[in-house]
């Protein structure tokens, strides 16, 4: 029986891929094999994964479409002579083809695409599927890395994982004064959440780290609650937050598109709202 191989260096992402694999394995009549590598220095080892592919006779590989997974997807596809799609957020089977749902045209629309080659590498966006419980995960010996590790230096900036946060307080360009950020951070802490932002706040103004960007250029988030302050609602942002369970928009512009897709919205000056929220939260 043909095999679907799923791989990630992170067990949480591997379990999400196990759920995704279950969607296509039964209709295609394929087994599923989940593997990870035990050597932290060989986190994206094309040769090691390719060796397992050959041994398992796997024609389909599912990876996580995080930074490391996207890098591995391209190299592995080249190694296999396979077609490749990344940033996929849903899978289905149509006939004998795997239909992959992806954001297209900068997130303005959703496209269904398929890999037509016999061998396929598909990278799935984190949090597109719930993690599977149970199941067998094989640990591979990574062997010696091809590159000699001379040293490790901690990455500067935040190490926050906004994708895992249940509550997010996100700011956009409608927050005009950087001096108001401590108040936003205090509100996020009081709610037990994290602060996040739209892309220009991090890349243009450099008020927050790029790890906190929501959207097409950042993270896809599914919090229980998203409080969005001064965010107009450009599609590049909304693709990263539209799956939140409850969205609250605060904006001085009553016509902001973000208001239309929110569960609740308040037309008000953000400075006034910050003070009121801090008082209410103690």
Coordinates of C-alpha atoms in Angstrom, one line a residue:
X1 CA 0.0 0.0 0.0
X2 CA 1.3 3.5 -0.9
X3 CA 2.4 5.7 2.0
X4 CA 1.9 9.3 3.0
X5 CA 4.9 10.5 5.0
X6 CA 4.4 13.4 7.4
X7 CA 7.4 15.2 9.0
X8 CA 8.0 18.1 11.3
X9 CA 10.7 19.0 13.8
X10 CA 8.0 20.0 16.3
X11 CA 5.7 17.4 17.7
X12 CA 2.7 19.8 18.0
X13 CA 2.9 20.6 14.3
X14 CA 3.4 16.9 13.5
X15 CA 0.2 16.1 15.3
X16 CA -1.7 18.7 13.3
X17 CA -0.3 17.1 10.1
X18 CA -1.5 13.7 11.4
X19 CA -5.1 15.1 11.4
X20 CA -4.6 16.5 7.9
X21 CA -3.2 13.2 6.6
X22 CA -6.3 11.4 7.9
X23 CA -8.5 13.5 5.6
X24 CA -6.8 12.1 2.5
X25 CA -5.4 8.7 3.5
X26 CA -8.7 6.8 3.5
X27 CA -10.1 8.1 0.2
X28 CA -6.7 7.4 -1.5
X29 CA -6.2 4.1 0.2
X30 CA -2.8 5.0 1.7
X31 CA -1.0 4.4 4.9
X32 CA 0.4 7.2 7.0
X33 CA 3.9 7.3 8.6
X34 CA 4.8 10.1 11.0
X35 CA 8.5 10.8 11.6
X36 CA 10.7 13.3 13.3
X37 CA 14.5 13.6 13.8
X38 CA 16.3 13.2 17.1
X39 CA 19.3 15.4 16.3
X40 CA 18.6 19.1 17.1
X41 CA 21.4 20.1 14.8
X42 CA 19.7 18.4 11.8
X43 CA 16.2 20.0 12.0
X44 CA 15.7 20.2 8.3
X45 CA 17.8 17.4 7.0
X46 CA 16.7 16.7 3.4
X47 CA 18.9 13.6 3.1
X48 CA 17.5 12.0 6.2
X49 CA 13.9 12.6 5.2
X50 CA 14.6 11.5 1.6
X51 CA 16.1 8.3 2.9
X52 CA 13.0 7.5 4.8
X53 CA 10.9 8.4 1.7
X54 CA 12.8 5.8 -0.3
X55 CA 12.5 3.1 2.3
X56 CA 8.8 3.8 2.8
X57 CA 8.1 4.2 -1.0
X58 CA 6.2 7.4 0.0
X59 CA 4.9 9.5 -2.9
X60 CA 3.2 12.2 -0.8
X61 CA 5.0 14.2 1.9
X62 CA 3.1 16.6 4.3
X63 CA 5.2 19.2 6.1
X64 CA 4.3 22.2 8.3
X65 CA 4.3 25.5 6.4
X66 CA 6.4 27.3 9.0
X67 CA 9.7 29.0 8.1
X68 CA 11.7 25.8 8.4
X69 CA 9.0 23.6 6.7
X70 CA 8.7 25.8 3.7
X71 CA 12.5 25.8 3.3
X72 CA 12.6 22.0 3.5
X73 CA 9.6 21.6 1.2
X74 CA 11.4 23.2 -1.8
X75 CA 14.6 21.3 -1.2
X76 CA 12.8 18.0 -0.7
X77 CA 10.6 18.5 -3.8
X78 CA 13.8 19.1 -5.9
X79 CA 15.4 16.0 -4.4
X80 CA 12.3 13.9 -5.2
X81 CA 11.4 15.4 -8.6
X82 CA 8.1 16.3 -7.1
X83 CA 5.6 19.1 -7.4
X84 CA 5.2 21.3 -4.4
X85 CA 2.6 23.6 -2.8
X86 CA 3.1 25.6 0.4
X87 CA 0.8 27.6 2.7
X88 CA -2.1 25.2 2.2
X89 CA -4.9 25.6 4.8
X90 CA -7.2 22.7 3.8
X91 CA -7.1 19.4 2.0
X92 CA -9.8 17.3 0.3
X93 CA -9.8 14.5 -2.3
X94 CA -11.5 14.9 -5.6
X95 CA -11.4 11.7 -7.6
X96 CA -7.8 10.7 -7.2
X97 CA -6.4 14.2 -6.8
X98 CA -5.6 16.1 -3.6
X99 CA -7.3 19.5 -3.8
X100 CA -5.3 22.1 -1.8
X101 CA -7.0 25.2 -0.6
X102 CA -4.7 28.3 -0.4
X103 CA -5.0 32.0 -0.2
X104 CA -4.3 33.7 -3.5
X105 CA -3.9 37.2 -4.9
X106 CA -2.4 38.5 -1.7
X107 CA -5.1 36.9 0.3
X108 CA -8.0 38.6 -1.6
X109 CA -9.4 35.2 -2.7
X110 CA -9.1 31.5 -2.0
X111 CA -7.9 29.1 -4.7
X112 CA -8.2 25.3 -5.0
X113 CA -5.0 23.9 -6.5
X114 CA -3.6 20.4 -7.1
X115 CA -0.1 19.0 -7.7
X116 CA -0.3 16.9 -10.9
X117 CA 3.0 15.1 -10.6
X118 CA 3.2 11.5 -9.3
X119 CA 5.2 12.6 -6.3
X120 CA 3.9 15.5 -4.2
X121 CA 5.2 17.7 -1.4
X122 CA 2.5 19.7 0.5
X123 CA 3.2 22.2 3.3
X124 CA 0.2 23.0 5.5
X125 CA -0.1 26.2 7.5
X126 CA 0.1 25.8 11.3
X127 CA -3.3 25.7 13.1
X128 CA -5.2 24.7 10.0
X129 CA -6.1 21.4 11.7
X130 CA -6.5 20.4 15.3
X131 CA -3.8 18.2 16.7
X132 CA -4.4 14.5 16.6
X133 CA -4.4 12.5 19.9
X134 CA -2.5 9.3 20.1
X135 CA -0.9 7.7 17.0
X136 CA 2.6 6.5 16.5
X137 CA 5.5 8.8 15.8
X138 CA 8.9 7.4 14.7
X139 CA 12.1 9.1 15.7
X140 CA 14.9 9.0 13.1
X141 CA 18.6 9.2 13.8
X142 CA 19.6 12.4 12.1
X143 CA 23.2 11.5 11.7
X144 CA 26.0 14.1 11.4
X145 CA 24.9 17.4 9.9
X146 CA 26.5 18.4 6.6
X147 CA 27.5 21.8 8.1
X148 CA 29.7 22.1 11.1
X149 CA 28.0 24.0 14.0
X150 CA 30.5 26.6 15.3
X151 CA 28.3 28.2 17.9
X152 CA 24.8 29.3 18.8
X153 CA 23.7 32.9 19.4
X154 CA 20.3 33.7 20.8
X155 CA 18.0 35.4 18.3
X156 CA 17.3 39.0 19.2
X157 CA 13.8 40.3 19.7
X158 CA 10.7 38.4 20.9
X159 CA 10.3 34.7 21.1
X160 CA 6.5 35.0 21.6
X161 CA 4.2 32.5 19.9
X162 CA 1.1 34.6 19.0
X163 CA -0.4 31.6 17.2
X164 CA -0.8 29.8 20.5
X165 CA -2.4 32.7 22.3
X166 CA -6.0 32.4 23.3
X167 CA -6.4 36.2 23.6
X168 CA -4.7 38.8 21.4
X169 CA -4.8 42.5 21.6
X170 CA -3.6 43.8 18.3
X171 CA -2.7 47.4 17.2
X172 CA -2.6 49.0 13.8
X173 CA -1.6 52.4 12.4
X174 CA -4.7 53.9 14.1
X175 CA -2.6 53.8 17.3
X176 CA -0.8 57.1 16.6
X177 CA 1.4 57.4 19.7
X178 CA 4.1 54.9 20.6
X179 CA 3.8 56.1 24.1
X180 CA 0.4 54.3 24.3
X181 CA 1.9 50.9 23.7
X182 CA 2.6 50.2 27.4
X183 CA -1.1 50.7 28.1
X184 CA -2.0 48.2 25.4
X185 CA 0.6 45.7 26.8
X186 CA -0.9 46.2 30.3
X187 CA -4.4 45.4 28.9
X188 CA -3.1 42.3 27.1
X189 CA -1.4 41.1 30.4
X190 CA -4.5 41.7 32.4
X191 CA -6.6 39.6 30.0
X192 CA -4.0 36.8 30.1
X193 CA -3.2 37.5 26.4
X194 CA -0.4 38.7 24.1
X195 CA 0.0 41.9 22.1
X196 CA 0.2 41.7 18.3
X197 CA 0.1 44.1 15.4
X198 CA -0.5 44.7 11.7
X199 CA 2.6 44.6 9.5
X200 CA 3.4 48.4 9.2
X201 CA 3.6 48.7 13.0
X202 CA 6.5 46.3 13.1
X203 CA 8.2 46.8 9.7
X204 CA 7.7 50.5 9.1
X205 CA 7.3 52.0 12.6
X206 CA 9.4 49.3 14.2
X207 CA 7.4 49.6 17.4
X208 CA 7.0 45.8 17.9
X209 CA 9.0 42.7 16.8
X210 CA 8.1 41.1 13.5
X211 CA 7.2 37.9 15.4
X212 CA 4.0 39.7 16.5
X213 CA 2.7 40.4 13.0
X214 CA -0.7 39.0 12.1
X215 CA -1.6 38.3 8.5
X216 CA -0.2 37.2 5.2
X217 CA 3.3 38.4 6.0
X218 CA 3.1 37.1 9.6
X219 CA 1.1 34.6 11.6
X220 CA -2.3 32.9 11.1
X221 CA -4.0 33.1 14.5
X222 CA -7.2 31.6 15.9
X223 CA -7.6 33.1 19.3
X224 CA -10.7 32.8 21.4
X225 CA -10.8 36.6 21.6
X226 CA -9.1 39.2 19.3
X227 CA -9.3 42.9 20.3
X228 CA -8.2 45.0 17.4
X229 CA -7.3 48.6 17.9
X230 CA -6.9 51.0 15.0
X231 CA -6.8 48.3 12.4
X232 CA -8.5 49.2 9.1
X233 CA -8.9 45.7 7.9
X234 CA -6.8 45.3 4.8
X235 CA -7.0 41.8 3.4
X236 CA -3.4 41.1 4.0
X237 CA -4.2 41.4 7.8
X238 CA -7.6 39.8 7.9
X239 CA -6.5 36.5 6.5
X240 CA -4.5 36.0 9.7
X241 CA -7.3 36.7 12.1
X242 CA -10.6 35.9 10.4
X243 CA -10.8 32.5 12.2
X244 CA -10.8 34.1 15.7
X245 CA -13.8 32.9 17.7
X246 CA -14.8 36.5 18.7
X247 CA -13.4 39.7 17.1
X248 CA -13.8 43.1 18.7
X249 CA -12.8 46.1 16.6
X250 CA -12.0 49.6 18.1
X251 CA -11.6 52.3 15.5
X252 CA -12.3 56.0 15.1
X253 CA -13.4 55.4 11.5
X254 CA -16.9 54.0 11.5
X255 CA -16.4 52.8 7.9
X256 CA -13.3 50.8 8.6
X257 CA -13.7 47.3 6.9
X258 CA -12.5 45.7 10.1
X259 CA -15.8 46.8 11.8
X260 CA -17.8 44.9 9.2
X261 CA -16.2 41.5 9.9
X262 CA -16.1 41.9 13.7
X263 CA -18.6 40.4 16.1
X264 CA -18.6 43.7 18.1
X265 CA -17.2 47.1 17.2
X266 CA -16.8 50.4 18.9
X267 CA -16.3 53.8 17.1
X268 CA -14.1 55.7 19.5
X269 CA -10.8 57.4 20.1
X270 CA -8.3 54.7 21.1
X271 CA -6.7 56.9 23.8
X272 CA -10.0 57.2 25.5
X273 CA -10.7 53.5 25.3
X274 CA -7.3 52.5 26.6
X275 CA -7.9 54.5 29.8
X276 CA -11.4 53.0 30.3
X277 CA -10.2 49.5 29.7
X278 CA -7.3 49.8 32.2
X279 CA -9.8 51.1 34.8
X280 CA -12.2 48.3 34.1
X281 CA -9.5 45.7 34.4
X282 CA -8.0 47.2 37.5

